[in-house]
Amino acid sequence: MNEYPLSKFYFEVDWGGTKVGFQEVSGLNIEMDPIEYRHGASPDFSKIKMPGMFKFPNITFKRGSFKGDNEYYEWLKTINLNTVERRTITISLLDETGSPAITWKLKNAFPVKLQSTDLKAEGNEVAIETLEVAHEGLTIENN
């Protein structure tokens, strides 16, 4: 067992076959809504709780805006009525050697929101664009 926990700043994202650098990835959650139930002859005046269906909140990706890079928008443009280009996205937290230590895999991901950078005449920050994706499942693997 290692003496120190992993640092969260060393990670990579496989964007459906292409490795892309991001400043931030957030929303790597798995949630489950419990089902409450009580039958009429129960001597307890409370409900029991049982596991319900899993739900997977959207994932948010943030990165710097680069001249000539319009990949977020191009992916968003694939949405047409009930069709969209879906991707498997792999996010890997890397150890000190650059090898994946923990891997999150998003199943059937597609874009749902694109936010361009804000513009400020007196600003001194990097232009950041944000993409929010929905997906149908998240698996976590410890390597």
PDB file of C-alpha atoms in Angstrom:
ATOM      1  CA  MET A   1       0.000   0.000   0.000  1.00  0.00           C
ATOM      2  CA  ASN A   2       1.218   3.484  -0.860  1.00  0.00           C
ATOM      3  CA  GLU A   3       1.980   5.961   1.881  1.00  0.00           C
ATOM      4  CA  TYR A   4       0.316   8.906   0.105  1.00  0.00           C
ATOM      5  CA  PRO A   5      -3.013   9.245  -1.719  1.00  0.00           C
ATOM      6  CA  LEU A   6      -3.084  10.062  -5.429  1.00  0.00           C
ATOM      7  CA  SER A   7      -2.900  13.674  -6.602  1.00  0.00           C
ATOM      8  CA  LYS A   8      -5.921  14.805  -8.603  1.00  0.00           C
ATOM      9  CA  PHE A   9      -4.055  17.105 -11.017  1.00  0.00           C
ATOM     10  CA  TYR A  10      -2.425  14.400 -13.193  1.00  0.00           C
ATOM     11  CA  PHE A  11      -5.075  12.904 -15.486  1.00  0.00           C
ATOM     12  CA  GLU A  12      -5.909  12.250 -19.122  1.00  0.00           C
ATOM     13  CA  VAL A  13      -9.112  11.890 -21.121  1.00  0.00           C
ATOM     14  CA  ASP A  14      -9.549   9.529 -24.071  1.00  0.00           C
ATOM     15  CA  TRP A  15     -12.172  11.308 -26.129  1.00  0.00           C
ATOM     16  CA  GLY A  16     -13.393   8.420 -28.279  1.00  0.00           C
ATOM     17  CA  GLY A  17      -9.971   7.479 -29.645  1.00  0.00           C
ATOM     18  CA  THR A  18      -8.171  10.807 -29.176  1.00  0.00           C
ATOM     19  CA  LYS A  19      -6.388  11.866 -25.999  1.00  0.00           C
ATOM     20  CA  VAL A  20      -7.418  15.419 -25.073  1.00  0.00           C
ATOM     21  CA  GLY A  21      -6.061  17.668 -22.322  1.00  0.00           C
ATOM     22  CA  PHE A  22      -8.581  19.228 -19.972  1.00  0.00           C
ATOM     23  CA  GLN A  23      -8.224  21.679 -17.117  1.00  0.00           C
ATOM     24  CA  GLU A  24     -11.065  20.137 -15.137  1.00  0.00           C
ATOM     25  CA  VAL A  25     -13.451  17.172 -15.188  1.00  0.00           C
ATOM     26  CA  SER A  26     -16.314  17.134 -12.685  1.00  0.00           C
ATOM     27  CA  GLY A  27     -19.459  15.152 -11.966  1.00  0.00           C
ATOM     28  CA  LEU A  28     -18.013  11.647 -11.764  1.00  0.00           C
ATOM     29  CA  ASN A  29     -20.938  10.498  -9.613  1.00  0.00           C
ATOM     30  CA  ILE A  30     -23.080   7.399  -9.384  1.00  0.00           C
ATOM     31  CA  GLU A  31     -26.396   7.818  -7.591  1.00  0.00           C
ATOM     32  CA  MET A  32     -29.244   5.494  -6.704  1.00  0.00           C
ATOM     33  CA  ASP A  33     -32.792   6.480  -5.821  1.00  0.00           C
ATOM     34  CA  PRO A  34     -34.168   4.268  -3.048  1.00  0.00           C
ATOM     35  CA  ILE A  35     -37.698   2.917  -3.386  1.00  0.00           C
ATOM     36  CA  GLU A  36     -39.955   3.320  -0.366  1.00  0.00           C
ATOM     37  CA  TYR A  37     -42.626   0.714   0.299  1.00  0.00           C
ATOM     38  CA  ARG A  38     -45.115  -0.153   3.009  1.00  0.00           C
ATOM     39  CA  HIS A  39     -47.852  -2.770   2.899  1.00  0.00           C
ATOM     40  CA  GLY A  40     -51.143  -2.112   4.702  1.00  0.00           C
ATOM     41  CA  ALA A  41     -50.752  -4.906   7.292  1.00  0.00           C
ATOM     42  CA  SER A  42     -47.303  -3.750   8.439  1.00  0.00           C
ATOM     43  CA  PRO A  43     -47.067  -3.365  12.233  1.00  0.00           C
ATOM     44  CA  ASP A  44     -44.485  -0.584  11.675  1.00  0.00           C
ATOM     45  CA  PHE A  45     -45.762   2.886  10.966  1.00  0.00           C
ATOM     46  CA  SER A  46     -42.924   3.595   8.573  1.00  0.00           C
ATOM     47  CA  LYS A  47     -41.804   2.553   5.131  1.00  0.00           C
ATOM     48  CA  ILE A  48     -39.014   0.176   4.253  1.00  0.00           C
ATOM     49  CA  LYS A  49     -36.377   1.246   1.762  1.00  0.00           C
ATOM     50  CA  MET A  50     -34.952  -0.886  -1.008  1.00  0.00           C
ATOM     51  CA  PRO A  51     -32.428  -0.158  -3.746  1.00  0.00           C
ATOM     52  CA  GLY A  52     -33.910   1.428  -6.847  1.00  0.00           C
ATOM     53  CA  MET A  53     -32.495   2.345 -10.230  1.00  0.00           C
ATOM     54  CA  PHE A  54     -29.098   3.923 -10.744  1.00  0.00           C
ATOM     55  CA  LYS A  55     -28.803   7.343 -12.290  1.00  0.00           C
ATOM     56  CA  PHE A  56     -25.766   9.034 -13.702  1.00  0.00           C
ATOM     57  CA  PRO A  57     -25.531  12.854 -13.525  1.00  0.00           C
ATOM     58  CA  ASN A  58     -23.961  14.763 -16.403  1.00  0.00           C
ATOM     59  CA  ILE A  59     -20.182  15.171 -16.585  1.00  0.00           C
ATOM     60  CA  THR A  60     -18.596  18.597 -17.143  1.00  0.00           C
ATOM     61  CA  PHE A  61     -15.341  19.061 -19.074  1.00  0.00           C
ATOM     62  CA  LYS A  62     -13.408  22.354 -19.048  1.00  0.00           C
ATOM     63  CA  ARG A  63     -10.423  23.281 -21.171  1.00  0.00           C
ATOM     64  CA  GLY A  64      -8.689  26.247 -22.701  1.00  0.00           C
ATOM     65  CA  SER A  65      -9.981  27.645 -25.990  1.00  0.00           C
ATOM     66  CA  PHE A  66      -7.531  27.184 -28.877  1.00  0.00           C
ATOM     67  CA  LYS A  67      -7.491  28.887 -32.269  1.00  0.00           C
ATOM     68  CA  GLY A  68      -8.845  26.542 -34.949  1.00  0.00           C
ATOM     69  CA  ASP A  69     -10.168  23.979 -32.443  1.00  0.00           C
ATOM     70  CA  ASN A  70     -13.933  23.647 -32.789  1.00  0.00           C
ATOM     71  CA  GLU A  71     -14.331  19.999 -31.721  1.00  0.00           C
ATOM     72  CA  TYR A  72     -16.931  20.669 -29.001  1.00  0.00           C
ATOM     73  CA  TYR A  73     -19.179  22.505 -31.454  1.00  0.00           C
ATOM     74  CA  GLU A  74     -18.692  19.916 -34.209  1.00  0.00           C
ATOM     75  CA  TRP A  75     -19.784  17.138 -31.831  1.00  0.00           C
ATOM     76  CA  LEU A  76     -22.771  19.201 -30.662  1.00  0.00           C
ATOM     77  CA  LYS A  77     -23.837  19.671 -34.308  1.00  0.00           C
ATOM     78  CA  THR A  78     -24.274  15.874 -34.685  1.00  0.00           C
ATOM     79  CA  ILE A  79     -27.526  16.165 -32.689  1.00  0.00           C
ATOM     80  CA  ASN A  80     -30.487  15.750 -35.029  1.00  0.00           C
ATOM     81  CA  LEU A  81     -33.905  14.928 -33.535  1.00  0.00           C
ATOM     82  CA  ASN A  82     -33.373  11.532 -31.828  1.00  0.00           C
ATOM     83  CA  THR A  83     -29.897  10.856 -33.188  1.00  0.00           C
ATOM     84  CA  VAL A  84     -26.472  11.946 -31.998  1.00  0.00           C
ATOM     85  CA  GLU A  85     -22.902  10.697 -32.238  1.00  0.00           C
ATOM     86  CA  ARG A  86     -22.319   8.791 -29.000  1.00  0.00           C
ATOM     87  CA  ARG A  87     -18.852   8.133 -27.646  1.00  0.00           C
ATOM     88  CA  THR A  88     -17.160   6.062 -24.997  1.00  0.00           C
ATOM     89  CA  ILE A  89     -15.071   8.445 -22.907  1.00  0.00           C
ATOM     90  CA  THR A  90     -12.312   7.189 -20.628  1.00  0.00           C
ATOM     91  CA  ILE A  91     -10.927   9.385 -17.853  1.00  0.00           C
ATOM     92  CA  SER A  92      -7.769   8.145 -16.137  1.00  0.00           C
ATOM     93  CA  LEU A  93      -6.174   9.452 -12.966  1.00  0.00           C
ATOM     94  CA  LEU A  94      -2.464   8.837 -13.425  1.00  0.00           C
ATOM     95  CA  ASP A  95       0.143   7.790 -10.887  1.00  0.00           C
ATOM     96  CA  GLU A  96       3.638   9.290 -10.593  1.00  0.00           C
ATOM     97  CA  THR A  97       4.879   7.131 -13.506  1.00  0.00           C
ATOM     98  CA  GLY A  98       2.098   8.272 -15.855  1.00  0.00           C
ATOM     99  CA  SER A  99       0.218   4.971 -15.678  1.00  0.00           C
ATOM    100  CA  PRO A 100      -3.546   4.869 -15.038  1.00  0.00           C
ATOM    101  CA  ALA A 101      -4.293   4.280 -11.348  1.00  0.00           C
ATOM    102  CA  ILE A 102      -8.080   4.810 -11.470  1.00  0.00           C
ATOM    103  CA  THR A 103     -10.163   4.794 -14.650  1.00  0.00           C
ATOM    104  CA  TRP A 104     -13.718   6.053 -15.159  1.00  0.00           C
ATOM    105  CA  LYS A 105     -15.523   4.950 -18.325  1.00  0.00           C
ATOM    106  CA  LEU A 106     -18.600   6.753 -19.640  1.00  0.00           C
ATOM    107  CA  LYS A 107     -20.965   4.693 -21.775  1.00  0.00           C
ATOM    108  CA  ASN A 108     -22.779   6.244 -24.769  1.00  0.00           C
ATOM    109  CA  ALA A 109     -21.842   9.838 -23.921  1.00  0.00           C
ATOM    110  CA  PHE A 110     -23.210  12.749 -25.946  1.00  0.00           C
ATOM    111  CA  PRO A 111     -23.097  16.561 -25.598  1.00  0.00           C
ATOM    112  CA  VAL A 112     -25.987  18.411 -23.953  1.00  0.00           C
ATOM    113  CA  LYS A 113     -24.542  21.858 -23.264  1.00  0.00           C
ATOM    114  CA  LEU A 114     -21.725  23.961 -24.683  1.00  0.00           C
ATOM    115  CA  GLN A 115     -20.612  27.112 -22.892  1.00  0.00           C
ATOM    116  CA  SER A 116     -18.069  29.381 -24.540  1.00  0.00           C
ATOM    117  CA  THR A 117     -15.732  31.557 -22.529  1.00  0.00           C
ATOM    118  CA  ASP A 118     -16.868  34.818 -21.020  1.00  0.00           C
ATOM    119  CA  LEU A 119     -15.201  37.915 -22.427  1.00  0.00           C
ATOM    120  CA  LYS A 120     -13.798  40.651 -20.219  1.00  0.00           C
ATOM    121  CA  ALA A 121     -11.752  43.623 -21.440  1.00  0.00           C
ATOM    122  CA  GLU A 122      -9.872  43.894 -18.136  1.00  0.00           C
ATOM    123  CA  GLY A 123      -9.428  40.158 -17.635  1.00  0.00           C
ATOM    124  CA  ASN A 124      -6.116  38.399 -17.225  1.00  0.00           C
ATOM    125  CA  GLU A 125      -7.278  34.776 -17.456  1.00  0.00           C
ATOM    126  CA  VAL A 126      -7.170  32.013 -20.039  1.00  0.00           C
ATOM    127  CA  ALA A 127     -10.280  31.623 -22.224  1.00  0.00           C
ATOM    128  CA  ILE A 128     -12.056  28.479 -20.948  1.00  0.00           C
ATOM    129  CA  GLU A 129     -14.802  26.564 -22.755  1.00  0.00           C
ATOM    130  CA  THR A 130     -17.096  24.085 -21.026  1.00  0.00           C
ATOM    131  CA  LEU A 131     -18.865  21.026 -22.403  1.00  0.00           C
ATOM    132  CA  GLU A 132     -21.478  19.079 -20.457  1.00  0.00           C
ATOM    133  CA  VAL A 133     -22.189  15.512 -21.556  1.00  0.00           C
ATOM    134  CA  ALA A 134     -24.934  13.062 -20.645  1.00  0.00           C
ATOM    135  CA  HIS A 135     -24.190   9.341 -20.551  1.00  0.00           C
ATOM    136  CA  GLU A 136     -25.825   5.999 -19.842  1.00  0.00           C
ATOM    137  CA  GLY A 137     -23.409   4.510 -17.355  1.00  0.00           C
ATOM    138  CA  LEU A 138     -20.213   5.012 -15.402  1.00  0.00           C
ATOM    139  CA  THR A 139     -17.820   2.255 -14.424  1.00  0.00           C
ATOM    140  CA  ILE A 140     -14.814   2.707 -12.131  1.00  0.00           C
ATOM    141  CA  GLU A 141     -11.731   0.520 -12.398  1.00  0.00           C
ATOM    142  CA  ASN A 142      -8.754   0.513 -10.045  1.00  0.00           C
ATOM    143  CA  ASN A 143      -5.720  -0.486 -12.101  1.00  0.00           C
TER     144      ASN A 143
END
